[in-house]
Coordinates of C-alpha atoms in Angstrom, one line a residue:
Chain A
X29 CA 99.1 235.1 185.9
X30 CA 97.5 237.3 183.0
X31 CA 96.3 240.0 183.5
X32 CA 92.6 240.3 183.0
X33 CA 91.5 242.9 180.2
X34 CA 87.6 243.6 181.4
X35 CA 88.9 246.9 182.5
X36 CA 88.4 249.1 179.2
X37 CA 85.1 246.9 178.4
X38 CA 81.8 249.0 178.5
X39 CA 79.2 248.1 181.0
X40 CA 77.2 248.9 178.0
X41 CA 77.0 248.1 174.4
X42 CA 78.4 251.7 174.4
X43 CA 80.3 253.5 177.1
X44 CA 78.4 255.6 179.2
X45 CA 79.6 258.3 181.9
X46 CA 83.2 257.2 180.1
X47 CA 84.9 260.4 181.4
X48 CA 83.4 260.0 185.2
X49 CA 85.1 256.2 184.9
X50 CA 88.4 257.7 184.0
X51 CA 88.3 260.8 186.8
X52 CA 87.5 261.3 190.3
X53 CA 88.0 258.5 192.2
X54 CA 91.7 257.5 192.1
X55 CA 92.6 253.8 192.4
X56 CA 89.6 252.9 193.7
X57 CA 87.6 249.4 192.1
X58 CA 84.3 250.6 193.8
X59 CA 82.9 253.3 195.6
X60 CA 79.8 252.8 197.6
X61 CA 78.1 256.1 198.6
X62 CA 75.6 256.2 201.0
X63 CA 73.7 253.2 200.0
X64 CA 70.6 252.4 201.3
X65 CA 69.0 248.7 200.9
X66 CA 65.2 248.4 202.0
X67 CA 63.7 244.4 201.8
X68 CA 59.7 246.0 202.0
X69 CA 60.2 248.7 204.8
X70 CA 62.9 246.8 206.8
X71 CA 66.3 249.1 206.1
X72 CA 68.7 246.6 205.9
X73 CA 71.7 248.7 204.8
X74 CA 71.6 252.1 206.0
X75 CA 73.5 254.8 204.2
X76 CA 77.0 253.2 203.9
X77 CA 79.5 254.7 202.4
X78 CA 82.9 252.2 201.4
X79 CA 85.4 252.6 198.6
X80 CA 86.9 249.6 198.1
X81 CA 90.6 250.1 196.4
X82 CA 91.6 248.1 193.6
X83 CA 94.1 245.1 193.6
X84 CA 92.9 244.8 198.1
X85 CA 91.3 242.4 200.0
X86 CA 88.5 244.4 201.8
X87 CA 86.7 242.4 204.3
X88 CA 83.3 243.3 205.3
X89 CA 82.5 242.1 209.1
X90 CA 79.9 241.7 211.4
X91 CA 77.0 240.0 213.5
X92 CA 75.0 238.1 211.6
X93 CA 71.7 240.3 210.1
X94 CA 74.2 243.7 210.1
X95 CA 73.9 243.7 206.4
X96 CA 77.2 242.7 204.9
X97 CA 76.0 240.0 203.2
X98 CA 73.3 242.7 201.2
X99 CA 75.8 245.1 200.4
X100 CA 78.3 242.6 199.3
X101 CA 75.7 241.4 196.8
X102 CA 75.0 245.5 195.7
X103 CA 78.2 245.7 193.9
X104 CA 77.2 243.7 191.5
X105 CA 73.4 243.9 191.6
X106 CA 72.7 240.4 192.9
X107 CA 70.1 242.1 194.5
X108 CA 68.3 243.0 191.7
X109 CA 66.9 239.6 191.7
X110 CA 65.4 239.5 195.1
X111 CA 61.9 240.9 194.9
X112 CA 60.8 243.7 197.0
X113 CA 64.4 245.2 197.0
X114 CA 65.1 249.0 196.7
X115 CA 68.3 250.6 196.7
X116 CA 69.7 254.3 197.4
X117 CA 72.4 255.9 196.6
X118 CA 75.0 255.3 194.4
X119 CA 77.8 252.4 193.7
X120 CA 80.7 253.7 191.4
X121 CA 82.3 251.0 189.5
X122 CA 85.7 252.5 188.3
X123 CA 83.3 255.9 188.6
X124 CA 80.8 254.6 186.4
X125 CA 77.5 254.0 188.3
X126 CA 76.6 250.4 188.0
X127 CA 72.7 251.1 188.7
X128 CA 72.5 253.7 186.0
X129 CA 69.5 253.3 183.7
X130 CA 71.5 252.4 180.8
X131 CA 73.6 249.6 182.6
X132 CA 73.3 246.3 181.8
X133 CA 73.3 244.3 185.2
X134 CA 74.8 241.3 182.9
X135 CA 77.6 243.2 182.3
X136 CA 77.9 244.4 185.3
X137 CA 78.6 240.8 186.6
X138 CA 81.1 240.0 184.2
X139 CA 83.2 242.9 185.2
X140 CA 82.5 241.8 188.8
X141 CA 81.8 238.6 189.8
X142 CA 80.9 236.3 192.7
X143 CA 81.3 233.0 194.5
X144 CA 79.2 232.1 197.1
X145 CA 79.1 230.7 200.6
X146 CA 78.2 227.3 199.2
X147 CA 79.9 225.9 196.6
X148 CA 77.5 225.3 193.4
X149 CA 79.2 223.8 190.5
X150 CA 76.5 222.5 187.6
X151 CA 76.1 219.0 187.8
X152 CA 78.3 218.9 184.5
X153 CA 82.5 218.0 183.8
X154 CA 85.5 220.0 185.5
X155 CA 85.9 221.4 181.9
X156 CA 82.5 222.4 181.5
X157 CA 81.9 224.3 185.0
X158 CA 85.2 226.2 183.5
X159 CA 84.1 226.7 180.2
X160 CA 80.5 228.0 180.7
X161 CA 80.4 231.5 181.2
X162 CA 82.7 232.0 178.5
X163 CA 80.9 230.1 176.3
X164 CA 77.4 232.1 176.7
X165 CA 79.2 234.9 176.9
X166 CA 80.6 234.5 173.3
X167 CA 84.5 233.4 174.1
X168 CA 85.8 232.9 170.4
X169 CA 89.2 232.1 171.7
X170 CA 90.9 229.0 172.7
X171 CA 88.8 227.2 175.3
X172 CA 91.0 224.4 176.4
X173 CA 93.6 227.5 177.5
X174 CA 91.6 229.3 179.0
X175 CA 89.6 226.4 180.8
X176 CA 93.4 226.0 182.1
X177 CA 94.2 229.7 182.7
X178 CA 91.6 229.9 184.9
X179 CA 92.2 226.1 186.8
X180 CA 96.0 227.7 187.0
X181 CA 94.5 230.7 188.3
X182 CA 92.4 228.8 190.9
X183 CA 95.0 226.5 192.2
X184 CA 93.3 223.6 191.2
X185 CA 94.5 222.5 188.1
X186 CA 97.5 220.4 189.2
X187 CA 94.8 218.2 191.4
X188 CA 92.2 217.9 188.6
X189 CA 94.0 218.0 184.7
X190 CA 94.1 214.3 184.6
X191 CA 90.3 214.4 185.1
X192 CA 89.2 217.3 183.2
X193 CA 85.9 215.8 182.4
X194 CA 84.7 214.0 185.6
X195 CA 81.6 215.6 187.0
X196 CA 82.4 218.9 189.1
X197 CA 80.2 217.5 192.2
X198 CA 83.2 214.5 192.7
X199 CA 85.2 217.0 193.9
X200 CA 85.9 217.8 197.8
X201 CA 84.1 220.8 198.9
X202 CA 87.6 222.7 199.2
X203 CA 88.1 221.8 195.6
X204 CA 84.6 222.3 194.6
X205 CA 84.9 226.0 196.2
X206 CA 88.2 226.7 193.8
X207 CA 86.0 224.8 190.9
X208 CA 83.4 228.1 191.6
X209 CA 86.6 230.6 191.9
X210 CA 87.9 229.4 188.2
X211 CA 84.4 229.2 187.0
X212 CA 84.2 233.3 188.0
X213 CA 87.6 233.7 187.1
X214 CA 87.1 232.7 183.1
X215 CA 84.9 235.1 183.0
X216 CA 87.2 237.3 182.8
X217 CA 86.5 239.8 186.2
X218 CA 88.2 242.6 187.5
X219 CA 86.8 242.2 191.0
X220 CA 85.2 239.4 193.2
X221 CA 83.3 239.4 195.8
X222 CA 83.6 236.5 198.5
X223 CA 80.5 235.7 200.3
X224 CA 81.9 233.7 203.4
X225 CA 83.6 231.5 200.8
X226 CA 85.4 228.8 203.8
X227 CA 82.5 229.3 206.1
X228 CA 82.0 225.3 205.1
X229 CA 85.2 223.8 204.7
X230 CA 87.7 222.7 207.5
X231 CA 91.0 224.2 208.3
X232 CA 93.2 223.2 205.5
X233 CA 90.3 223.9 202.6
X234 CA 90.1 227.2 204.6
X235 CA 93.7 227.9 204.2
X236 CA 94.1 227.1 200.8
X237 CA 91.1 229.7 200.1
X238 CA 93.4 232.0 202.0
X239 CA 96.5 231.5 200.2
X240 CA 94.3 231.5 196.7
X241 CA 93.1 235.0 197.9
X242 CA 96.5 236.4 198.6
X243 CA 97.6 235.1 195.0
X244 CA 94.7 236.9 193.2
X245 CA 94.6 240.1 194.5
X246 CA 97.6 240.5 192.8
X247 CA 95.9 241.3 190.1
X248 CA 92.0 241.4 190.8
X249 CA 90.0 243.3 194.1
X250 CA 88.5 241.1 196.7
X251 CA 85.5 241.8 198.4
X252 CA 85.0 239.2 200.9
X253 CA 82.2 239.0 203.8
X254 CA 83.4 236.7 206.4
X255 CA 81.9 235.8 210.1
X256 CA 85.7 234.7 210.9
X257 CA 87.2 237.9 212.1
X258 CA 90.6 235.4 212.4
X259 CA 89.8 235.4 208.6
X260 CA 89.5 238.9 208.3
X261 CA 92.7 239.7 210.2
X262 CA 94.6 237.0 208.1
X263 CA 94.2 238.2 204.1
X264 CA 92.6 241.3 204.2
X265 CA 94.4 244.7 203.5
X266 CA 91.1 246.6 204.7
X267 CA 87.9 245.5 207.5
X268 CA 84.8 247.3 207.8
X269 CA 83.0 246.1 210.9
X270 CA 78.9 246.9 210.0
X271 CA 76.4 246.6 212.9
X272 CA 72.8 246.5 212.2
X273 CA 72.9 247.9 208.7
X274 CA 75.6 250.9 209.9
X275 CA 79.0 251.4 208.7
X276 CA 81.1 251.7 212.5
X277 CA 84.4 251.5 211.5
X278 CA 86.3 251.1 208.1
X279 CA 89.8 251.3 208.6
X280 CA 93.2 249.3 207.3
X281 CA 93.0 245.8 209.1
X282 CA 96.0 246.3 211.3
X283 CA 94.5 249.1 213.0
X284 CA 91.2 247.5 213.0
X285 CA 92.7 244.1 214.5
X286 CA 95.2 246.0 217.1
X287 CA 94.0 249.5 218.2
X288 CA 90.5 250.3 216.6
X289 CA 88.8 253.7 216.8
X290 CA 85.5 252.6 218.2
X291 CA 84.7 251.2 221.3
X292 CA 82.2 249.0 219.1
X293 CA 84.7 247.3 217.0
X294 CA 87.2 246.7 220.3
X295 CA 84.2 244.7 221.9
X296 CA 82.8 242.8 218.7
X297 CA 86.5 242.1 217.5
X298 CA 87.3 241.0 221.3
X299 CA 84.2 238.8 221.7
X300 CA 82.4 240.8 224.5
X301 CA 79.8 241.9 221.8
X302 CA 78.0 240.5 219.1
Chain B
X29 CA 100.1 226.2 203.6
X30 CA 102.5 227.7 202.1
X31 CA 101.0 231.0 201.8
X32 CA 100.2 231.8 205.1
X33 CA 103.4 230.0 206.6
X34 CA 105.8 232.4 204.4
X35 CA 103.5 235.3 205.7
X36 CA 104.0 234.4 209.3
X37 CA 107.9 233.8 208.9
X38 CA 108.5 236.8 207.0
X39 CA 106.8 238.6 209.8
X40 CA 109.6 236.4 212.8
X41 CA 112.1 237.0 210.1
X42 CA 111.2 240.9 210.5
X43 CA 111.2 240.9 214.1
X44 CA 114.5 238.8 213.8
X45 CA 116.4 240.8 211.4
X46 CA 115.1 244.7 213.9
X47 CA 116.4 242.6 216.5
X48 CA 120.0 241.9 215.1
X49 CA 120.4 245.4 214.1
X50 CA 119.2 246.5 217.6
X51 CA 122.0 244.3 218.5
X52 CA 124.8 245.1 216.5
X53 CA 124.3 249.2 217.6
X54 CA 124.2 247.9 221.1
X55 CA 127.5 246.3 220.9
X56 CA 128.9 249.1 219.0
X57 CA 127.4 251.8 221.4
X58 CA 129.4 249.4 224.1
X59 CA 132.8 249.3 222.7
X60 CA 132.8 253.1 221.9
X61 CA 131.9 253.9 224.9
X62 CA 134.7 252.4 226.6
X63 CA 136.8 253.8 224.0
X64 CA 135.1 257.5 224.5
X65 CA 136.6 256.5 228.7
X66 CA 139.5 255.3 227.9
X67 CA 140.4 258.3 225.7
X68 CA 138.3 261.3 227.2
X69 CA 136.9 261.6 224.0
X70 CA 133.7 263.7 224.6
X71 CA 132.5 264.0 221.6
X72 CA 132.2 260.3 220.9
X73 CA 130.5 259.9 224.1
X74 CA 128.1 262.1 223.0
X75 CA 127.3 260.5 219.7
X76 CA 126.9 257.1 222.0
X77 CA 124.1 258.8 224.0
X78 CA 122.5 260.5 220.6
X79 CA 122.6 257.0 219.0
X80 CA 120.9 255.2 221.9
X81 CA 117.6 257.2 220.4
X82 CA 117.8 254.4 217.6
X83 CA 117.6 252.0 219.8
X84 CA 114.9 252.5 221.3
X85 CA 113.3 253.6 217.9
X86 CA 113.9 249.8 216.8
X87 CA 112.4 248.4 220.1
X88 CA 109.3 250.6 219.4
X89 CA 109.1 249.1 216.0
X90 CA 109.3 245.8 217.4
X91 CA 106.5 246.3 219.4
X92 CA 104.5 247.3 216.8
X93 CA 105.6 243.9 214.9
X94 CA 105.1 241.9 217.3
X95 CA 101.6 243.2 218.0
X96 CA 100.3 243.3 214.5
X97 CA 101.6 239.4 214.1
X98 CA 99.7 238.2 216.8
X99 CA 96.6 239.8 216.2
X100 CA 96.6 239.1 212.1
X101 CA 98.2 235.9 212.1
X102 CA 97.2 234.2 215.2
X103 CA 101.1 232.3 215.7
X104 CA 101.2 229.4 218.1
X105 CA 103.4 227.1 219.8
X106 CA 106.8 227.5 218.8
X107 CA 105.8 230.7 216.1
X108 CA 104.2 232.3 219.1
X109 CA 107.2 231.3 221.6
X110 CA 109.7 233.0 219.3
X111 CA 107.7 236.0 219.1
X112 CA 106.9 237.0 222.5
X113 CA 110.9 236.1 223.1
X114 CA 111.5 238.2 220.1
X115 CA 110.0 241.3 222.4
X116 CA 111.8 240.1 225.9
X117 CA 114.9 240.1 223.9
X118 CA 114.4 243.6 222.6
X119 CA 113.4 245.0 225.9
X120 CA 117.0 243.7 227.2
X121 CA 118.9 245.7 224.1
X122 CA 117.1 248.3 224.8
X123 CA 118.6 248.9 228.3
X124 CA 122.0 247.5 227.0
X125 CA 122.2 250.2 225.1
X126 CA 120.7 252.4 227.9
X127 CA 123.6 251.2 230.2
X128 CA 125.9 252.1 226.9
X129 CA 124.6 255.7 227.0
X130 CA 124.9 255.7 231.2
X131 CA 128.7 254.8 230.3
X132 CA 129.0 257.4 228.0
X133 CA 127.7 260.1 230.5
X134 CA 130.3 259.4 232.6
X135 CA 133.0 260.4 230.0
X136 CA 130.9 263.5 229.6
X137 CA 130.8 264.2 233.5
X138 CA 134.2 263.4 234.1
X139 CA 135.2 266.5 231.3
X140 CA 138.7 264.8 230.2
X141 CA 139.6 264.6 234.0
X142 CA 143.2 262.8 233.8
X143 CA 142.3 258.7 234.7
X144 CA 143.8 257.5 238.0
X145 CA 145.3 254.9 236.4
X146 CA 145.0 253.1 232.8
X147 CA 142.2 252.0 232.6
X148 CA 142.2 247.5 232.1
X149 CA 139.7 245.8 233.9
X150 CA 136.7 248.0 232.5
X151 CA 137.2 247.0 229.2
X152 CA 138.5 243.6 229.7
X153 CA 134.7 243.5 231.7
X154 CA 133.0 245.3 229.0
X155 CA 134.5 243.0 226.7
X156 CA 133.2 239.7 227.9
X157 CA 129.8 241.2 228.4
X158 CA 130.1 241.8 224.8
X159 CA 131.0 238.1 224.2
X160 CA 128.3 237.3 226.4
X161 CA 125.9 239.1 224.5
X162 CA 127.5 238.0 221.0
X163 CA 127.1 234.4 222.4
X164 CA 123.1 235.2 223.5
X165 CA 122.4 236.4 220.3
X166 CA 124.1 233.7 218.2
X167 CA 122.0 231.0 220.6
X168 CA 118.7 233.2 219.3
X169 CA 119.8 232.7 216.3
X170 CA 120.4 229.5 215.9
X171 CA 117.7 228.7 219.1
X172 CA 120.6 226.6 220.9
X173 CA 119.7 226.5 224.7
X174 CA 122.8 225.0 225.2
X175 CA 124.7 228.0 224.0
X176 CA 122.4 229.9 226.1
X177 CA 123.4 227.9 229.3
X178 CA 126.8 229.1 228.5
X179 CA 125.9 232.5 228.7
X180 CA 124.8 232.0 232.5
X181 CA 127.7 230.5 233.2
X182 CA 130.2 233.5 231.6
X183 CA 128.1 236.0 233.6
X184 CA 130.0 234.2 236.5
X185 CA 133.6 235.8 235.3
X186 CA 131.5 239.2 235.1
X187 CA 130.7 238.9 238.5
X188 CA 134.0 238.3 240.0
X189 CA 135.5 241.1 237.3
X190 CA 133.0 243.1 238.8
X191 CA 133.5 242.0 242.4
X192 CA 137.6 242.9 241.6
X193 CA 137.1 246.2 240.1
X194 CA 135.3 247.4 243.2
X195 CA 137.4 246.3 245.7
X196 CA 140.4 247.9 243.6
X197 CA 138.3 251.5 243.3
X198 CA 137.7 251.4 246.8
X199 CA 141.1 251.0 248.1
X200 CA 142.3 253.8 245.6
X201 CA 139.4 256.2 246.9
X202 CA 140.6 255.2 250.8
X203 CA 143.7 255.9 249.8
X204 CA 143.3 259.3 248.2
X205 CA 140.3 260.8 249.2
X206 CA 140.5 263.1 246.2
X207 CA 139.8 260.1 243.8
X208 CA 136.4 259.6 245.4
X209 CA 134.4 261.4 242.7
X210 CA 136.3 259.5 239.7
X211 CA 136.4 256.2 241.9
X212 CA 132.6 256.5 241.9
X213 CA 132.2 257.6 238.2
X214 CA 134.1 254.4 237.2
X215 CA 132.1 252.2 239.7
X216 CA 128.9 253.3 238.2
X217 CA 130.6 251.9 234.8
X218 CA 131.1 249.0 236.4
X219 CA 127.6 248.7 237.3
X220 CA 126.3 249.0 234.1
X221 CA 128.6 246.4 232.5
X222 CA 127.7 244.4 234.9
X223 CA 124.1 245.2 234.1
X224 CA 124.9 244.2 230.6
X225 CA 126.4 240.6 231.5
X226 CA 122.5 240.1 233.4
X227 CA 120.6 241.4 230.4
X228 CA 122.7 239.0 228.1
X229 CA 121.8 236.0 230.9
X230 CA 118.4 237.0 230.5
X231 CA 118.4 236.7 226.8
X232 CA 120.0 233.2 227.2
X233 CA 116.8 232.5 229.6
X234 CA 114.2 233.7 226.7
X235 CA 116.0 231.4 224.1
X236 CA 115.4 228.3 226.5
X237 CA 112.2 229.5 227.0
X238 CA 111.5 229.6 223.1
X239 CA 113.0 226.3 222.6
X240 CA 111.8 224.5 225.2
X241 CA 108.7 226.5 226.7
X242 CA 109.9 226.7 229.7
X243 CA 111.1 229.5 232.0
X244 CA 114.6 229.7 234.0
X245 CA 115.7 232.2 236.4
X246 CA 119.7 231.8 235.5
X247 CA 120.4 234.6 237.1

């Protein structure tokens, strides 16, 4: 795999806070800090605070409605989009905040980028689905080896390089799902975030997502919300269990998975709650 | 598949690899034992009963393993067989090396009292538990319930060692009432070898069980 090289890029045409980015907060990829999310007066995430360490699989879980889903989409300012959003506090990207006036929420995407619980590819080729974000993002290099890096990357490019340019949507949804990981991957990221990304796939999809995960974080961060705690336990270095918009317990998933802290996480992870 | 298979066998392999180490200390706390006995050697004893504290350590450790595997990787059927084996088998080193360390305390007690006679029963006994539990391990390894049957049926030559040795204390301690406290020293070794030649059975019992799923008392 190469390694990506989004790191020293800017989040702006020119780099701001530069000297926070390179101090302060250690080998963390983010650093959420006490973030609050309101949709209108409903306070869907309430004060959270998470760092998320780089080259990790963090795993946000939790009941439907406890928020993971909106803070998963703070750090990289999906939210932006939804109207009626406001957001508190402060999310470091390598210690440069990424809702700073002067950041570009564009480039905060490319440094940090996301596939969903649905696979979307564009109703265009394999190639192109690959290609795309490059190409509007001004790639000058060689397309057709980075459209392959980033198939490679996916673990999709042995089952689809003799069709290169059949339309993304023939694939199976297990393939279509890796389709959306190599589309984010040629963008270049340093970090991903994972919004129930198997939720619709059966087992063997679902474990190929797995094994895809395990193989990136070797050199990008995961952030992946996920209702299958079996899931969780599986690929992820570190769980945070949120409950109605609260933080309860944020720990390395072994201890999470075999002798949590809070009585909260023993029921929900046990199934007498939630 | 791959992925997540290579994860879960790495994590047996672990528990596999704690657990032949386990062994190999247990078999070694064994045989110097007998030695420390046969010698009056205190001071070995006493690094026999020290060294049981790694042991356990590694049965601890096991534990842990064995937990964390099931609870992140959800193993089943045969995976899930060979690991809760995995943690039977370590409970049984645990107190082989136990009845190792019990042995050796009986070379401390005893304080380089002269023997009442050469001692050649005891280790010929504590030497075929220590086949017995070479032969357990090697049907682990290789999950071979035959082997494992075979190990039920050795424990039969423990017994009657066992049976042998006893008689022969207890005539020497009739005879000689002054031999009583040694005679009983050297029956409680006999205890725990035969002890050991039980625990070895039972690990032939947890390999059938995580071949075949089922559960035998060949005790």
């Amino acid at each position: 795999m190469v390694a990506n090289k989004t790191a020293e890029r800017p989040l702006t045409a020119k780099p701001v806070v530069s000297e926070r980015a390179s101090s302060g907060t250690g080998n963390l990829a983010l650093d959420a800090r006490d973030v609050h999310v309101f949709y209108g007066d409903f306070e869907a995430v309430k004060g959270i605070s998470l760092p998320v360490h780089e080259k990790e699989i963090t795993a946000l879980i939790g009941p439907s409605g406890c928020g993971k889903s909106t803070l998963l989409r703070c750090f990289n300012r999906m939210n932006d989009v939804v109207s009626g959003v406001r957001i508190e506090g402060q999310i470091l990207y390598k210690g440069q905040d990424i809702y700073a006036s002067q950041v570009d929420p564009v480039a905060v995407r490319r440094r940090i980028g996301m596939v969903f619980q649905k696979a979307n590819p564009f109703p265009k080729s394999i190639y192109k689905n690959v290609a795309w974000g490059a190409k509007i993002n001004g790639f000058k290099g060689d397309m057709d080896a980075l459209v392959e890096k980033s198939l490679r990357q996916a673990a999709l490019w042995d089952e689809v390089k003799d069709k290169l340019h059949q339309s993304g949507l023939s694939l199976s949804g297990g393939q279509q799902q890796r389709l959306c990981i190599a589309r984010t991957l040629a963008i270049e990221p340093d970090v991903i975030l994972m919004d129930e990304p198997a939720s619709a796939l059966d087992p063997i999809a679902t474990s190929k997502i797995e094994e895809l995960m395990l193989e990136l974080k070797e050199n990008y961060t995961i952030v992946v919300v996920t209702h299958n705690m079996q899931q969780a336990a599986r690929v992820s270095d570190r769980t945070a269990l949120l409950w109605l918009g609260e933080l309860v317990e944020y720990n390395d998933t072994q201890t999470i998975f075999t002798n949590p802290s809070q009585q909260k996480t023993e029921d929900y992870i046990t199934g007498r709650h939630g | 598949m791959q992925l997540h298979r290579s994860i879960l066998e790495n994590s047996i392999q672990d528990i596999q690899d704690k657990l032949q180490e386990m062994a190999a200390l247990s078999l070694a706390a064994i045989d110097q034992a007998i030695t420390s006995l046969k010698t009056g050697d205190i001071a070995l004893a006493e690094r026999v009963i020290v060294g049981d504290e790694k042991v356990n350590e590694l049965e601890v450790e096991i534990e842990q393993a064995v937990v964390v595997t099931i609870a992140t990787q959800q193993p089943a059927a045969g995976d899930l067989r060979a690991i809760i084996a995995g943690l039977q088998i370590a409970t049984e080193l645990e107190r082989i090396g136990d009845h190792a360390a019990s042995i050796a305390k009986v070379t401390v007690r005893m304080q380089g009292e002269k023997l009442m006679k050469p001692l050649i029963d005891i280790p010929r006994m504590a030497q075929a538990g220590s086949a017995m539990l070479l032969k357990a391990l090697k049907a682990y390894e290789t999950q071979d319930s035959l082997l494992a049957h075979e190990v039920a049926s050795d424990d039969e030559e423990m017994d009657l060692l066992n049976t042998q040795i006893i008689r022969e204390l207890l005539s020497y301690m009739v005879e000689d009432p002054a031999k009583i406290a040694q005679g009983s020293n050297l029956l409680w070794v006999t205890h725990n070898l035969e002890r050991v030649g039980d625990r070895a059975t039972n690990i032939g019992e947890r390999v059938i069980f995580m071949k075949t799923g089922k559960t035998l008392d060949l005790n």
